[in-house]
Backbone as a ProteinNet text record, in pm:
[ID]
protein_1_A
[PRIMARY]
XXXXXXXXXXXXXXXXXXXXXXXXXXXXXXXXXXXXXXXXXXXXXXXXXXXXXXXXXXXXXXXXXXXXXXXXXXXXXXXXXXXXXXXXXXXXXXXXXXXXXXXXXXXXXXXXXXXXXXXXXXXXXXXXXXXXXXXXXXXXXXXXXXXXXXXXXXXXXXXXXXXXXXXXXXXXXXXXXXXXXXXXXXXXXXXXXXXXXXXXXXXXXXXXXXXXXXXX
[TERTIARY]
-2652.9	-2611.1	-2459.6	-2450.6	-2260.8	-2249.3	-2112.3	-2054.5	-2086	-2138.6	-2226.7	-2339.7	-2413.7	-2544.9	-2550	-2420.8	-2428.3	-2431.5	-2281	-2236.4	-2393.8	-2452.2	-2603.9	-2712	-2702.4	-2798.3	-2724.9	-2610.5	-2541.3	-2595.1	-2532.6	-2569.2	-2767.2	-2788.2	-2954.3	-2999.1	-2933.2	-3000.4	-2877.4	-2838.7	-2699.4	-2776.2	-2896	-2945.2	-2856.3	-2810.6	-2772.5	-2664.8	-2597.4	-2450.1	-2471.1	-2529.8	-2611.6	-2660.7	-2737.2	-2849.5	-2763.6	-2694.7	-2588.2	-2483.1	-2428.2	-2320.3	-2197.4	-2274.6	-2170.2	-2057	-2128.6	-2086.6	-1911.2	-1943.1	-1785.1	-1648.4	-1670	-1635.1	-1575.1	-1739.3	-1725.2	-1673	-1702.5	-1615.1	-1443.9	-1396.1	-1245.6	-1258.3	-1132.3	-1073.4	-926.1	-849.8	-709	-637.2	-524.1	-452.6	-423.8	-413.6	-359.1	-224.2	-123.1	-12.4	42.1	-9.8	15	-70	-43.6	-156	-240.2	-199.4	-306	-411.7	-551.8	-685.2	-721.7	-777.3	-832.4	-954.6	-1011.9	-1190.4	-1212.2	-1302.4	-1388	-1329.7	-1383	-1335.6	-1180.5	-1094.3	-969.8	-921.9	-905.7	-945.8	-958.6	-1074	-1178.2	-1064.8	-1020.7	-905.5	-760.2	-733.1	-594.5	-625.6	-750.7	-752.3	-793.7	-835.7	-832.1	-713.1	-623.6	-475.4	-392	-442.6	-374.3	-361.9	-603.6	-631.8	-518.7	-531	-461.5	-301.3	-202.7	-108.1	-117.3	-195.7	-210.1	-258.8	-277.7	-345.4	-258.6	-170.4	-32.4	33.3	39.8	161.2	140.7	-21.4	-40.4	-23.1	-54.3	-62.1	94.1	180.1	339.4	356.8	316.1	357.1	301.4	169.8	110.6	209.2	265.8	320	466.9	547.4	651.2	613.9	487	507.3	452	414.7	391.8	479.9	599.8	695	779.7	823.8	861	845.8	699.7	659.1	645.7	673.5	669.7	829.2	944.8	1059.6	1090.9	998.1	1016.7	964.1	840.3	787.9	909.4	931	1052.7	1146.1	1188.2	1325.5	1249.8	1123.9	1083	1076.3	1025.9	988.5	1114.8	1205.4	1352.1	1396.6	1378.9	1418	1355.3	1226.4	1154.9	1181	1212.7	1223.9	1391.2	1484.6	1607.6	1622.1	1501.8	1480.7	1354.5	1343.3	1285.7	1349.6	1465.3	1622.2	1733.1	1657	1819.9	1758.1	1889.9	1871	1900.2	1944.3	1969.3	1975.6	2015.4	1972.7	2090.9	2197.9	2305.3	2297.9	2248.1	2188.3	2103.7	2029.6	1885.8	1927.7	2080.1	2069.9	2168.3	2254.4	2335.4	2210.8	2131	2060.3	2009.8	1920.2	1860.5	1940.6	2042.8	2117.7	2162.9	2229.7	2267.1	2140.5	2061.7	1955.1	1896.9	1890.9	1865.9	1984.5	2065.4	2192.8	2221.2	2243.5	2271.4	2115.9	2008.6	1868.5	1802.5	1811.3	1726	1845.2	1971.3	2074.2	2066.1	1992.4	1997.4	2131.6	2218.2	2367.6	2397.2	2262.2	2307.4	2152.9	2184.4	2114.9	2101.2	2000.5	2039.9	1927.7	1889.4	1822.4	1836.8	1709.4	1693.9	1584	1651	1537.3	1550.3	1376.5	1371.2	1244.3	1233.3	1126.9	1131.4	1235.4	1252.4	1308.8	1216.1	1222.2	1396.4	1444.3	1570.9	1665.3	1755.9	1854.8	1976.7	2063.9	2194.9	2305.3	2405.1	2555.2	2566.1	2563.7	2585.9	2491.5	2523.4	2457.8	2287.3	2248.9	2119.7	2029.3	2064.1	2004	2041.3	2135.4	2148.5	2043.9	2051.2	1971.5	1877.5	1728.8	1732.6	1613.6	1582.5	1545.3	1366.8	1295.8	1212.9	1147.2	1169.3	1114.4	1125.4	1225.7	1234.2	1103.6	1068.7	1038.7	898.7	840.2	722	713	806.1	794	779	828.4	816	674.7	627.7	480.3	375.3	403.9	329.5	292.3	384	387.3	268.1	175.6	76.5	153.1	278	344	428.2	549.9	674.7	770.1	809.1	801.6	934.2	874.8	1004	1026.7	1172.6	1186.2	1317	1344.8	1445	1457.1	1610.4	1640.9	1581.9	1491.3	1499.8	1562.7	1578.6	1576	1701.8	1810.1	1990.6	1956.5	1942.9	1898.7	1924	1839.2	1842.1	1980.1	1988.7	2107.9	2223.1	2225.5	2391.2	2359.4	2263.9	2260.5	2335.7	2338.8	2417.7	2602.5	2638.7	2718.6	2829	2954.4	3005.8	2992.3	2887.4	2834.4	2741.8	2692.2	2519.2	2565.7	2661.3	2667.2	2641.7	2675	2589	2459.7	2409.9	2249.3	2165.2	2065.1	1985.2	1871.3	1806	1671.2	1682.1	1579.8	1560.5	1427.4	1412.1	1273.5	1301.3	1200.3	1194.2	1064.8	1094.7	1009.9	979.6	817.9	814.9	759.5	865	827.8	753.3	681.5	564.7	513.7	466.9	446.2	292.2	190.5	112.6	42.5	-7.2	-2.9	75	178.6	353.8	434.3	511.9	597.7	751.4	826.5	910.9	1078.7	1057.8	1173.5	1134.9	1281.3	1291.4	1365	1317.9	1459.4	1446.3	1587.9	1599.4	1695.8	1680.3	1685.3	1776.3	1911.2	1935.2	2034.8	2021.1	2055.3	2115.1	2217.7	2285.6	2211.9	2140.7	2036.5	1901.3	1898.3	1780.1	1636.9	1612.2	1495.2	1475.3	1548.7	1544.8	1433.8	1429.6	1266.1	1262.1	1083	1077.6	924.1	836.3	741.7	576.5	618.1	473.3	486.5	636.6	673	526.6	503.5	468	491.2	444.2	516.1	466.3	386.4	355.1	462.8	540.2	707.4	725.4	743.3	864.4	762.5	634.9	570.4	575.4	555.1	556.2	706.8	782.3	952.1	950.8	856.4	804.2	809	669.5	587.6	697.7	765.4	816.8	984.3	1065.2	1176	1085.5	1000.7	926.5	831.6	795.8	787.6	915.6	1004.6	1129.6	1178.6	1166.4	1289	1163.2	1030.6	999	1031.7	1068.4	1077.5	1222.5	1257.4	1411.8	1460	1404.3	1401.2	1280.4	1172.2	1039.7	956.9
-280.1	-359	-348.9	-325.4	-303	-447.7	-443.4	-561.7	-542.7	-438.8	-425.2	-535.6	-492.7	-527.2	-704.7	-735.8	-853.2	-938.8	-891.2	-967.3	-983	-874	-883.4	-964.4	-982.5	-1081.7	-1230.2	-1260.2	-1407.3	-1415	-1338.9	-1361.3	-1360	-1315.1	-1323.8	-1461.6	-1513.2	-1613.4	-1740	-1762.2	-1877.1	-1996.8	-2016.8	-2132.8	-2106.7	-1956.2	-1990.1	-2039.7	-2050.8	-2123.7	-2238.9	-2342.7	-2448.2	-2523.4	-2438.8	-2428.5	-2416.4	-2380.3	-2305.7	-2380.8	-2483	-2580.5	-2505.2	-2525	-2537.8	-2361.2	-2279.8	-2133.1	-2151.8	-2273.5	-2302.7	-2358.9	-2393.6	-2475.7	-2315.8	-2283.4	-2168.7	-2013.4	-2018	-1875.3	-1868.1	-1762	-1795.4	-1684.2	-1653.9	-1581.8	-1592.5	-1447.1	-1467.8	-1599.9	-1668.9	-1726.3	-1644.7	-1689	-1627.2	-1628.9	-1680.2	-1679.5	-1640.1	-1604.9	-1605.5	-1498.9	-1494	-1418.8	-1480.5	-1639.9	-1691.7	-1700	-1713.3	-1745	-1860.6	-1911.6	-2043.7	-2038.5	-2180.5	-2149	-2158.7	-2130.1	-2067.7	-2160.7	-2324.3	-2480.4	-2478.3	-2425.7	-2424.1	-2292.5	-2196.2	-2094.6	-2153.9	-2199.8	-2229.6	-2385.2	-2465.1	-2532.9	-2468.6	-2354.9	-2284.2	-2233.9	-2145.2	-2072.4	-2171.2	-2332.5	-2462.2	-2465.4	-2464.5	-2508.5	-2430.4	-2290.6	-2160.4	-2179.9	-2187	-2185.4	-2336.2	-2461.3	-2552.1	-2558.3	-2485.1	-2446	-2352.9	-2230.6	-2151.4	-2224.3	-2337.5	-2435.1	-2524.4	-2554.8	-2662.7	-2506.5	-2416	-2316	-2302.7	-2277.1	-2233.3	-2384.7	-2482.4	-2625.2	-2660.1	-2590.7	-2635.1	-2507.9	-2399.5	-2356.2	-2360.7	-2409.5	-2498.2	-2551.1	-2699	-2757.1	-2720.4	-2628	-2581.4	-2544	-2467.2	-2377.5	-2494.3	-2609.5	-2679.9	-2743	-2772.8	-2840	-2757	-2672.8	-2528	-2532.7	-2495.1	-2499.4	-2664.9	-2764.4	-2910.2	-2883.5	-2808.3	-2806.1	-2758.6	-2613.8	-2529.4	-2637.5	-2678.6	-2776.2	-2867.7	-2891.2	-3005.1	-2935.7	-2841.4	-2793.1	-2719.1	-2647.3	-2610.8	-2747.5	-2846.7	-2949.1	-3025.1	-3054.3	-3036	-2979.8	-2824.3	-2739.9	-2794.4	-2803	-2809.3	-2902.6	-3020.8	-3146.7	-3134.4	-3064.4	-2998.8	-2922.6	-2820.5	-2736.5	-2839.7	-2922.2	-3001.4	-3112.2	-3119.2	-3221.2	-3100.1	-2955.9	-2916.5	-2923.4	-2912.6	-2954.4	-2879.8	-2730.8	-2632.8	-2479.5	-2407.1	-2248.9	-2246.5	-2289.1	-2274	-2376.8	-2455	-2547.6	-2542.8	-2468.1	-2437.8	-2310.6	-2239.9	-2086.3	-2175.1	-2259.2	-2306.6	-2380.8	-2440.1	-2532.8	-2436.3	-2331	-2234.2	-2147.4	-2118.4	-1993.1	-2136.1	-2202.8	-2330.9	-2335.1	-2354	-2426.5	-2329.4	-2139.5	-2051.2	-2043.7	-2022.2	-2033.8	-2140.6	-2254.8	-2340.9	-2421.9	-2419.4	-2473.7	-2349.6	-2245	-2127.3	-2039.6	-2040.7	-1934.1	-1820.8	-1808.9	-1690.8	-1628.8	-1561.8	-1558.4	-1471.2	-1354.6	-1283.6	-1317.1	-1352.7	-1373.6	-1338.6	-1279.6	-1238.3	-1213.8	-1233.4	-1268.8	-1211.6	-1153	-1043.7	-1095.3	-1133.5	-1146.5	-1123.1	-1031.8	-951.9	-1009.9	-956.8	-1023.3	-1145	-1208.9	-1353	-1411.9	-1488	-1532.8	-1574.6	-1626.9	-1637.9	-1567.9	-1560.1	-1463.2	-1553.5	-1513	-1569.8	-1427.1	-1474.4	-1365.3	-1392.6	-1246.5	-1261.5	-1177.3	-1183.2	-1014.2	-1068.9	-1177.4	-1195.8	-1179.8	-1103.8	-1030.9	-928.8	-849	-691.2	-642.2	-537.2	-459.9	-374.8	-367.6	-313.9	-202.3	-98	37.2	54.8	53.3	88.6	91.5	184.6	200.1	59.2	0.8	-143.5	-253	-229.5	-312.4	-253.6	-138.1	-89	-118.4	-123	-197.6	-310	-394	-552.1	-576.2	-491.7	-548.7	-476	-409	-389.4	-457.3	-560	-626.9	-744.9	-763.2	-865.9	-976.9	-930.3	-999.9	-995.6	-1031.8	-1029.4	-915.4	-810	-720.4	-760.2	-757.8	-739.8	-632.2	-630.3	-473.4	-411.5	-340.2	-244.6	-249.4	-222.7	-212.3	-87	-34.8	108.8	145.2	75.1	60.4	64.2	128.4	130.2	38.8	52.3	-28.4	-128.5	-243.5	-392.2	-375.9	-345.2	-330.8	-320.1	-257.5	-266.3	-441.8	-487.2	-685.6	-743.3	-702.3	-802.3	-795.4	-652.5	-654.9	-606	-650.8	-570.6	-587.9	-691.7	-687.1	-591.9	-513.3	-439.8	-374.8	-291.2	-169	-239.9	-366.7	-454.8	-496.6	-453.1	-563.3	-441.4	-525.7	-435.9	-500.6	-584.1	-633.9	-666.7	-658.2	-741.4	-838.1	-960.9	-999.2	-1016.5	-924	-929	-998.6	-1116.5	-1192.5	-1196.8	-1108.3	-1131.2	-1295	-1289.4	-1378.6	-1374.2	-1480.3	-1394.7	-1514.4	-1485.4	-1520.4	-1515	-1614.9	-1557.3	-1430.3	-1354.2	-1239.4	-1090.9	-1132.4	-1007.9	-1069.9	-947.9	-999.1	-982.9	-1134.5	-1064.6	-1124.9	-1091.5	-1125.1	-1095.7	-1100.8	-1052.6	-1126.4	-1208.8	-1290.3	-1204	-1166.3	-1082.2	-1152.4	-1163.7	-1197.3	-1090.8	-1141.9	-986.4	-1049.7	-941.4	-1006.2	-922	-935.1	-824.8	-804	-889.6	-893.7	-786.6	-704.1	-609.5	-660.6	-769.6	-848.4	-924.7	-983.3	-1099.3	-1114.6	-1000	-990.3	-819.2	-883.6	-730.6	-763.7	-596.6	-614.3	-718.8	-721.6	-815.9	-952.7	-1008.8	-1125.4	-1187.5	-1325.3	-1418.8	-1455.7	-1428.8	-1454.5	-1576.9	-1652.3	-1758.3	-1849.3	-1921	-1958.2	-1892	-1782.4	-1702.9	-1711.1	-1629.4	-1654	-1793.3	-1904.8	-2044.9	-2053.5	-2033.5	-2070	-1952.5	-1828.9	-1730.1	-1826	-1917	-1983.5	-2067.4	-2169.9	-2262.9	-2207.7	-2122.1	-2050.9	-2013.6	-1920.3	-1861.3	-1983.2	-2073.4	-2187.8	-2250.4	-2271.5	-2338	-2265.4	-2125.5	-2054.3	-2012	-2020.1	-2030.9	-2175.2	-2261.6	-2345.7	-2399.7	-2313.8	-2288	-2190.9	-2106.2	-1972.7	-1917.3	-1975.8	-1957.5	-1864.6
-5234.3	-5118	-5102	-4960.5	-4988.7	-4883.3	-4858.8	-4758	-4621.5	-4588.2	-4425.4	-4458.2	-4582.8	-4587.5	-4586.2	-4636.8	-4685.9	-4543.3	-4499.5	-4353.7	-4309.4	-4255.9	-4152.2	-4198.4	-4312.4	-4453.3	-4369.5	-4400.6	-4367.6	-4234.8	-4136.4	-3958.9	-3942.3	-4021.1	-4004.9	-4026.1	-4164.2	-4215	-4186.2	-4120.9	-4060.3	-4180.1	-4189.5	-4316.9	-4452.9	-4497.6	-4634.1	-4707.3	-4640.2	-4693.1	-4667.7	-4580	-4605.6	-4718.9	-4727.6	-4812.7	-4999.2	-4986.9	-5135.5	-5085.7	-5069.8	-5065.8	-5188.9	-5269.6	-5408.2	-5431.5	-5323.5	-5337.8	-5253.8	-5146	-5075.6	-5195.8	-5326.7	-5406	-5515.5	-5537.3	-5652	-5640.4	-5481	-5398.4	-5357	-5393.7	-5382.6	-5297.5	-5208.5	-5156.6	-5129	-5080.8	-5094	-5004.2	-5024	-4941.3	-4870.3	-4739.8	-4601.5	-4562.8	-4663.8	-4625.4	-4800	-4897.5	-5012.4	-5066.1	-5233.5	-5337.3	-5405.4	-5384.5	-5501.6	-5450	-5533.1	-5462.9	-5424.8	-5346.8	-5285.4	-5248.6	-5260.7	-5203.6	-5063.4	-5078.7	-4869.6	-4791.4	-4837.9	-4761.4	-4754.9	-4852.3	-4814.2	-4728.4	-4742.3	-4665.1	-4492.7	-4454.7	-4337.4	-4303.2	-4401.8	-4336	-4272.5	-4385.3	-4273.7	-4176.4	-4139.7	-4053.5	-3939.5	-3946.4	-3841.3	-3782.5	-3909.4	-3884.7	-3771.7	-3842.9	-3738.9	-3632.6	-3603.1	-3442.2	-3365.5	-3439.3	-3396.9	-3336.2	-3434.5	-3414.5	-3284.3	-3266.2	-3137.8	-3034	-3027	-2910.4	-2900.5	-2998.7	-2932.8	-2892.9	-2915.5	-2853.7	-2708.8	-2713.9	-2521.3	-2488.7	-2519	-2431.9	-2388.7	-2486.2	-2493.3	-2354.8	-2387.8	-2270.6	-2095.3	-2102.1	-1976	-1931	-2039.4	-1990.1	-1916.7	-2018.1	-1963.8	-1793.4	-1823.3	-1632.5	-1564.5	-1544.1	-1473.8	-1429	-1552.7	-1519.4	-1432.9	-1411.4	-1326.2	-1271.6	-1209.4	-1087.2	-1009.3	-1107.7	-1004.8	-969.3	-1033.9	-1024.6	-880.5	-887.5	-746.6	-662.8	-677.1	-552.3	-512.8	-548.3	-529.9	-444.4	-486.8	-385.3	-245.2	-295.9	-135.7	-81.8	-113.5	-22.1	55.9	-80.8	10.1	136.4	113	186.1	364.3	340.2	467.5	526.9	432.5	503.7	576.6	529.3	615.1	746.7	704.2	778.7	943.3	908.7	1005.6	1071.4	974.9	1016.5	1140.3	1082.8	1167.8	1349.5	1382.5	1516.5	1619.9	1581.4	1646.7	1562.6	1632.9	1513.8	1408.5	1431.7	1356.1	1237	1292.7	1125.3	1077.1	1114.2	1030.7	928	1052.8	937.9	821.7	854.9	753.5	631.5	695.2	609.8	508.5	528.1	465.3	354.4	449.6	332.5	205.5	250.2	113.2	42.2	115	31.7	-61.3	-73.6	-137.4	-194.2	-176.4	-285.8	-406.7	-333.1	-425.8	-512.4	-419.2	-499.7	-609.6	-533.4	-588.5	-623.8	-655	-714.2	-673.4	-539.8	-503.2	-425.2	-482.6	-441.2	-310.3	-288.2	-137.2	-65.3	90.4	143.3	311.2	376	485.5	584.8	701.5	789	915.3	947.4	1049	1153.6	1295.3	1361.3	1502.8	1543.2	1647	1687.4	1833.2	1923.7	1965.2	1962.3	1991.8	2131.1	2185.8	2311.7	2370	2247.3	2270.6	2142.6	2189.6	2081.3	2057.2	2003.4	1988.2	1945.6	1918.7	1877.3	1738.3	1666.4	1552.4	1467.9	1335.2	1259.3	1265	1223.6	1275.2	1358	1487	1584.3	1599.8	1548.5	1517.4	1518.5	1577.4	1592.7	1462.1	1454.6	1347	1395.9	1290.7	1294.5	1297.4	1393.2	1369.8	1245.1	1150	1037.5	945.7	977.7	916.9	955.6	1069	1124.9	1096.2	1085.4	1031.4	917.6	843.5	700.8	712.6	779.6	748.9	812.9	896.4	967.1	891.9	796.7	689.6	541.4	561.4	446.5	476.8	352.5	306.1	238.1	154.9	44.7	100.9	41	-37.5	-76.3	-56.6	-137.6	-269.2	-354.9	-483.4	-542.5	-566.8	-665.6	-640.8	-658.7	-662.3	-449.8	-442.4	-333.1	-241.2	-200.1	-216.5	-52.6	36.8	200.2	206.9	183.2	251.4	368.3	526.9	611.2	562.5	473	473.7	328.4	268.1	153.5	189.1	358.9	420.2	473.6	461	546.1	414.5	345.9	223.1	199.8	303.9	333.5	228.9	196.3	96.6	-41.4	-79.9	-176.1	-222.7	-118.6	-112.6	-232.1	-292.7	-373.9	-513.4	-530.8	-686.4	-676.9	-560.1	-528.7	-610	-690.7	-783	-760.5	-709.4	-684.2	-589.7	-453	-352.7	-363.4	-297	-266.6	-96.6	-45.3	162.9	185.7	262.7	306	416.1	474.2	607.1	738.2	823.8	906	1010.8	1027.6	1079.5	1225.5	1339	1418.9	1473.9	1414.4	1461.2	1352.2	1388.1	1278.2	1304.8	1375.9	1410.9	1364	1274	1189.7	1298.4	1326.6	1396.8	1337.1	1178.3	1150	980.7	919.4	803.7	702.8	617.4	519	373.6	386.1	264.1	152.9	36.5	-83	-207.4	-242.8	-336.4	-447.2	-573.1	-682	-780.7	-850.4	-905.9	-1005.6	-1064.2	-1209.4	-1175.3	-1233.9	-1185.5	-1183.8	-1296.4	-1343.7	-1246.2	-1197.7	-1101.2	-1018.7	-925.3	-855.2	-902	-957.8	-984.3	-930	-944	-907	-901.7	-1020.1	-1052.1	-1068.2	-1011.7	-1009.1	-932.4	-928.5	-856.1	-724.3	-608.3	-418.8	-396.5	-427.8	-386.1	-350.7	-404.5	-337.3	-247.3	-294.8	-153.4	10.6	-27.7	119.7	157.2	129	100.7	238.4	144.1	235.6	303.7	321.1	430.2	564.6	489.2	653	708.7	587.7	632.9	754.7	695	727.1	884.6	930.4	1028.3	1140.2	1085.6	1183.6	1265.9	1164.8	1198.5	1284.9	1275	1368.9	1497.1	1487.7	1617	1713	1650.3	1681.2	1787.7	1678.9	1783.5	1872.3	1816.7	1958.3	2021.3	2029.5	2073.4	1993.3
[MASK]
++++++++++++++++++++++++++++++++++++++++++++++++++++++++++++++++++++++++++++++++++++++++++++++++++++++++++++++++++++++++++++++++++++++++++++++++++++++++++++++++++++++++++++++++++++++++++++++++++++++++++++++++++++++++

């Protein structure tokens, strides 16, 4: 009989260690953190302890991302409730860019919008390129990642040549995207691909209501 035979003997018969009490007492095996020997019952208590310890680790970290994400909730909700205080386009763009800067540390920020019933003066209705605009009405998400678009990387202006991550958030009307809030960060990690969009589309809808609101 080797130790195959045995294991399939135990799982067959789940009665015998039951049944043989005194073998948990008289059976040793190695410590799990040591060399000395210990019996099965002590053994079958560390490896409790382990699983226990690995279940306060994930519960400690639940809690961390909950607390996070009640953190973010908080400042989007801020945000909206501003963004429903401003009272014309020039305070909504002031309200917004502060409110990504100084709530969310996001240090370059910049905003593109076309198709709009009304316009105003200023780099925010600049004109932008076709292909931009096929990009942004292609977007489902968010896009995060590496800058790869010169186009939106000259909107950050003379900073663009340190911007190493963007997150582009399309705004959306309806289901036409007719505007663009772009996001940029000298930290390459910052937005990267497999980040999380739920926030960002989030202050997507909210940013894209508001400004239909003000320019139709």
């Amino acid at each position: 009989m080797n130790a195959a035979d045995v294991a399939r003997y135990l799982k067959e018969n789940p009665d015998f260690l039951s049944d043989h009490g005194e073998l948990f007492a008289e059976l040793t095996v190695p410590h799990p953190h040591g060399g000395q020997a210990i019996s099965l019952s002590e053994r079958q208590l560390h490896a409790l302890r382990d699983k226990i310890r690995l279940l306060e680790g994930k519960l400690a970290e639940l809690i961390r991302f909950g607390e996070e994400n009640d953190e973010i909730g908080g400042k989007v909700h801020r945000m909206s409730l501003e963004l429903l205080a401003a009272e014309d386009y020039e305070s909504l763009r002031s309200v917004l860019f502060e409110s990504l800067r100084s709530d969310f540390s996001v240090p370059n920020v910049a905003l593109r919008v076309w198709n709009s019933v009304l316009t105003r003066a200023g780099e925010d209705f600049s004109p932008v390129s076709e292909s931009v605009r096929f990009f942004a009405g292609d977007l489902r998400h968010p896009y995060c990642g590496a800058p790869g678009n010169l186009e939106v990387l000259d909107w950050f202006g003379v900073v663009a040549p340190h911007v190493r991550s963007v997150a582009l958030v399309p705004l959306r009307r309806d289901a036409q995207v007719f505007g663009l809030l772009a996001l940029g960060s000298e930290e390459a990690e910052r937005f990267y691909a497999e980040m999380g969009t739920l926030y960002l589309s989030r202050i997507g809808d909210l940013v894209a209501a508001a400004l239909r609101r003000q320019l139709g």
